[in-house]
Short mmCIF file of C-alpha atoms in Angstrom, two decimals:
data_model
loop_
_atom_site.label_atom_id
_atom_site.label_comp_id
_atom_site.label_asym_id
_atom_site.label_seq_id
_atom_site.Cartn_x
_atom_site.Cartn_y
_atom_site.Cartn_z
CA MET A 1 0.00 0.00 0.00
CA LYS A 2 1.25 3.48 -0.86
CA ARG A 3 2.13 5.86 1.94
CA LYS A 4 -0.12 8.85 2.55
CA MET A 5 0.80 12.42 1.68
CA VAL A 6 -1.27 15.27 3.13
CA VAL A 7 -1.01 18.53 1.20
CA ALA A 8 -2.23 21.88 2.53
CA LEU A 9 -3.99 23.96 -0.10
CA THR A 10 -4.41 27.65 0.59
CA GLY A 11 -4.48 31.08 -1.02
CA GLY A 12 -6.59 34.21 -0.77
CA ILE A 13 -10.32 34.71 -1.03
CA GLY A 14 -11.28 34.23 -4.68
CA SER A 15 -7.90 32.86 -5.80
CA GLY A 16 -9.28 29.57 -7.16
CA LYS A 17 -8.69 27.09 -4.33
CA THR A 18 -12.08 25.41 -4.71
CA THR A 19 -11.65 24.92 -8.46
CA PHE A 20 -8.19 23.46 -7.87
CA LEU A 21 -9.50 21.15 -5.12
CA ASP A 22 -12.31 19.92 -7.38
CA ALA A 23 -9.74 19.22 -10.10
CA VAL A 24 -7.49 17.04 -7.94
CA LYS A 25 -10.53 15.25 -6.51
CA SER A 26 -11.61 14.36 -10.04
CA LEU A 27 -8.18 12.80 -10.56
CA GLY A 28 -8.53 10.55 -7.52
CA ALA A 29 -7.24 12.57 -4.58
CA GLU A 30 -9.09 12.91 -1.31
CA GLY A 31 -10.26 16.52 -1.07
CA ILE A 32 -11.16 18.05 2.28
CA SER A 33 -12.62 21.55 2.41
CA CYS A 34 -12.44 23.35 5.75
CA ASP A 35 -15.13 25.75 4.53
CA GLU A 36 -17.51 22.81 3.99
CA ILE A 37 -16.74 21.54 7.49
CA VAL A 38 -17.54 25.02 8.85
CA HIS A 39 -20.93 24.92 7.12
CA GLY A 40 -21.65 21.63 8.88
CA GLU A 41 -20.51 22.97 12.24
CA LEU A 42 -22.90 25.92 11.93
CA ARG A 43 -25.74 23.38 12.19
CA SER A 44 -24.42 22.08 15.53
CA PRO A 45 -26.66 23.04 18.50
CA VAL A 46 -23.55 23.61 20.63
CA VAL A 47 -22.02 25.98 18.08
CA ARG A 48 -25.31 27.79 17.48
CA ALA A 49 -25.73 28.40 21.21
CA LYS A 50 -22.25 29.93 21.43
CA LEU A 51 -22.88 32.09 18.38
CA ARG A 52 -26.21 33.33 19.73
CA LYS A 53 -24.50 34.40 22.96
CA ILE A 54 -21.85 36.45 21.11
CA PHE A 55 -23.62 37.67 17.96
CA GLY A 56 -27.26 37.74 19.02
CA ALA A 57 -30.48 36.41 17.48
CA GLY A 58 -30.09 38.50 14.32
CA ILE A 59 -27.75 35.98 12.70
CA PHE A 60 -30.46 33.29 12.62
CA ASP A 61 -33.13 32.82 9.98
CA SER A 62 -36.81 31.99 10.56
CA ARG A 63 -35.97 28.27 10.86
CA GLY A 64 -33.35 28.86 13.54
CA GLN A 65 -30.43 28.17 11.20
CA VAL A 66 -27.38 30.41 11.00
CA ASP A 67 -27.65 32.98 8.21
CA ARG A 68 -24.04 32.89 7.00
CA SER A 69 -24.40 36.19 5.18
CA ALA A 70 -25.62 37.98 8.32
CA LEU A 71 -22.93 36.33 10.43
CA GLY A 72 -20.24 37.28 7.91
CA ASN A 73 -21.37 40.90 7.75
CA ILE A 74 -20.99 41.23 11.51
CA ALA A 75 -17.83 39.15 11.97
CA PHE A 76 -15.92 40.65 9.06
CA GLY A 77 -16.83 44.14 10.22
CA ARG A 78 -14.84 43.90 13.43
CA ARG A 79 -11.59 42.01 13.84
CA ARG A 80 -12.28 41.22 17.50
CA LEU A 81 -15.58 39.52 16.64
CA LEU A 82 -13.95 37.63 13.79
CA ARG A 83 -11.37 36.25 16.23
CA ARG A 84 -14.14 35.14 18.58
CA LEU A 85 -15.87 33.36 15.71
CA GLU A 86 -12.61 31.65 14.78
CA ASN A 87 -12.08 30.58 18.40
CA ILE A 88 -15.44 28.81 18.34
CA LEU A 89 -14.92 27.04 15.02
CA HIS A 90 -11.26 26.45 14.26
CA LYS A 91 -10.38 23.64 16.67
CA ARG A 92 -13.55 21.76 15.75
CA VAL A 93 -12.77 22.13 12.04
CA VAL A 94 -9.15 21.02 12.42
CA ARG A 95 -10.19 17.95 14.39
CA GLN A 96 -12.67 16.89 11.71
CA ALA A 97 -10.22 17.51 8.86
CA GLN A 98 -7.50 15.48 10.57
CA ASP A 99 -9.93 12.63 11.30
CA ARG A 100 -11.01 12.51 7.65
CA ALA A 101 -7.41 12.49 6.47
CA ARG A 102 -6.60 9.60 8.80
CA ARG A 103 -9.66 7.58 7.76
CA THR A 104 -9.37 7.84 3.99
CA ARG A 105 -7.75 5.01 2.07
CA LYS A 106 -6.61 7.37 -0.68
CA PRO A 107 -2.88 8.04 -0.55
CA LEU A 108 -2.95 11.66 -1.77
CA ILE A 109 -4.95 14.08 0.37
CA PHE A 110 -5.49 17.79 -0.24
CA VAL A 111 -6.87 19.90 2.60
CA ASP A 112 -8.18 23.34 1.62
CA VAL A 113 -7.28 25.59 4.59
CA PRO A 114 -8.08 29.25 3.81
CA LEU A 115 -6.36 30.61 6.95
CA LEU A 116 -3.45 28.17 7.05
CA PHE A 117 -0.72 30.74 7.60
CA GLU A 118 -2.83 33.06 9.75
CA ALA A 119 -3.93 30.43 12.27
CA GLY A 120 -2.15 27.24 11.25
CA PRO A 121 0.81 27.21 13.66
CA ARG A 122 -1.59 27.37 16.62
CA LEU A 123 -3.92 24.66 15.35
CA TRP A 124 -2.23 22.12 13.10
CA LYS A 125 0.51 19.73 14.15
CA ALA A 126 3.82 20.82 12.65
CA ASP A 127 4.28 17.54 10.77
CA PHE A 128 0.68 17.03 9.61
CA PHE A 129 1.20 18.60 6.18
CA GLU A 130 4.03 17.37 4.00
CA MET A 131 3.67 20.21 1.51
CA THR A 132 1.96 23.58 1.21
CA VAL A 133 0.42 24.70 -2.10
CA VAL A 134 -0.74 28.28 -2.64
CA VAL A 135 -3.11 29.14 -5.50
CA TRP A 136 -2.28 32.65 -6.71
CA ALA A 137 -4.39 34.96 -8.87
CA PRO A 138 -4.19 38.72 -9.59
CA ARG A 139 -6.05 40.88 -7.06
CA ARG A 140 -8.20 42.56 -9.71
CA ALA A 141 -9.34 39.21 -11.12
CA ARG A 142 -10.09 37.89 -7.64
CA ILE A 143 -12.34 40.88 -6.89
CA ARG A 144 -14.16 40.40 -10.21
CA TRP A 145 -14.72 36.68 -9.58
CA ILE A 146 -15.99 37.24 -6.03
CA GLU A 147 -18.40 39.97 -7.19
CA LYS A 148 -19.88 37.55 -9.74
CA ARG A 149 -20.36 34.60 -7.42
CA SER A 150 -21.22 36.19 -4.07
CA GLY A 151 -23.06 39.45 -4.60
CA LEU A 152 -20.74 41.17 -2.12
CA SER A 153 -19.92 44.80 -2.83
CA ARG A 154 -16.39 45.83 -3.73
CA SER A 155 -15.93 47.48 -0.32
CA GLU A 156 -17.08 44.31 1.47
CA ILE A 157 -14.69 42.20 -0.60
CA LEU A 158 -11.76 44.50 0.15
CA LYS A 159 -12.63 44.47 3.85
CA ARG A 160 -12.48 40.65 3.88
CA MET A 161 -9.27 40.58 1.86
CA ASN A 162 -7.63 43.02 4.26
CA LEU A 163 -8.42 40.75 7.22
CA GLN A 164 -6.32 37.99 5.65
CA MET A 165 -2.58 37.79 5.20
CA PRO A 166 -1.69 39.35 1.81
CA LEU A 167 -1.57 36.70 -0.91
CA GLU A 168 1.96 37.79 -1.86
CA GLU A 169 3.11 36.92 1.68
CA LYS A 170 1.51 33.48 1.42
CA VAL A 171 3.36 32.91 -1.85
CA LYS A 172 6.66 33.47 -0.03
CA LEU A 173 5.76 30.79 2.55
CA ALA A 174 4.57 28.16 0.06
CA ASP A 175 6.40 25.05 -1.12
CA VAL A 176 4.53 25.21 -4.45
CA VAL A 177 2.77 28.17 -6.08
CA VAL A 178 0.05 27.52 -8.67
CA ASP A 179 -0.50 30.43 -11.06
CA ASN A 180 -4.20 31.01 -11.71
CA SER A 181 -3.86 34.12 -13.86
CA ARG A 182 -5.19 32.61 -17.10
CA SER A 183 -8.27 30.41 -17.29
CA VAL A 184 -10.11 27.57 -15.55
CA PRO A 185 -8.86 25.00 -18.12
CA ASP A 186 -5.30 26.20 -17.49
CA LEU A 187 -5.76 25.86 -13.72
CA ARG A 188 -7.08 22.32 -14.21
CA ARG A 189 -4.05 21.51 -16.37
CA ARG A 190 -1.76 22.75 -13.60
CA ALA A 191 -3.69 20.61 -11.10
CA ARG A 192 -3.15 17.54 -13.30
CA ASN A 193 0.57 18.27 -13.56
CA LEU A 194 1.00 18.68 -9.81
CA TYR A 195 -1.11 15.61 -9.08
CA GLY A 196 1.04 13.53 -11.43
CA ASN A 197 4.26 14.79 -9.87
CA LEU A 198 3.05 14.05 -6.34
CA GLU A 199 1.86 10.57 -7.30
CA GLN A 200 5.40 9.75 -8.37
CA MET A 201 6.63 10.71 -4.89
CA LEU A 202 4.40 8.15 -3.14
#
């Protein structure tokens, strides 16, 4: 049986991480999205109770579920509240991601961790990831893509970008940088190339 390799996938908001993750999953890799785990955690009664205490009833819809848009508008408006949200969610998300990586029988595992460099050293074991991949895209293109898919205003997008480590700083910390400045087919081609190279290392 091949050994396992766990790869951290990160980048900035709108840089193309999800498209890259979908591409390597289609090739046979295990793909774990921390954002998807967060969405599941927001349905947890324990998490919802903690959120209600900090953010109030206004972040819940008529069915008692967390309105992620309302929560995001509040949390991304104030750094202190964003940190409190992260304190509720991050350890739970890391635990689930690590459990899934341990359980899978697939040898190549990509974990999409948006805030890897911002929060990673406090949360992830130093030897959990064998490699770090950053998906890079030009800032202007990222803003355009986010506007199309999310409906956020330009000022809201910039506010969220400014709460993250600059993408150029993440590039300096990466083992591998994937250039997403061209097209989706080009990004998928780069995903295939990296997947093939990593398979040979197993």
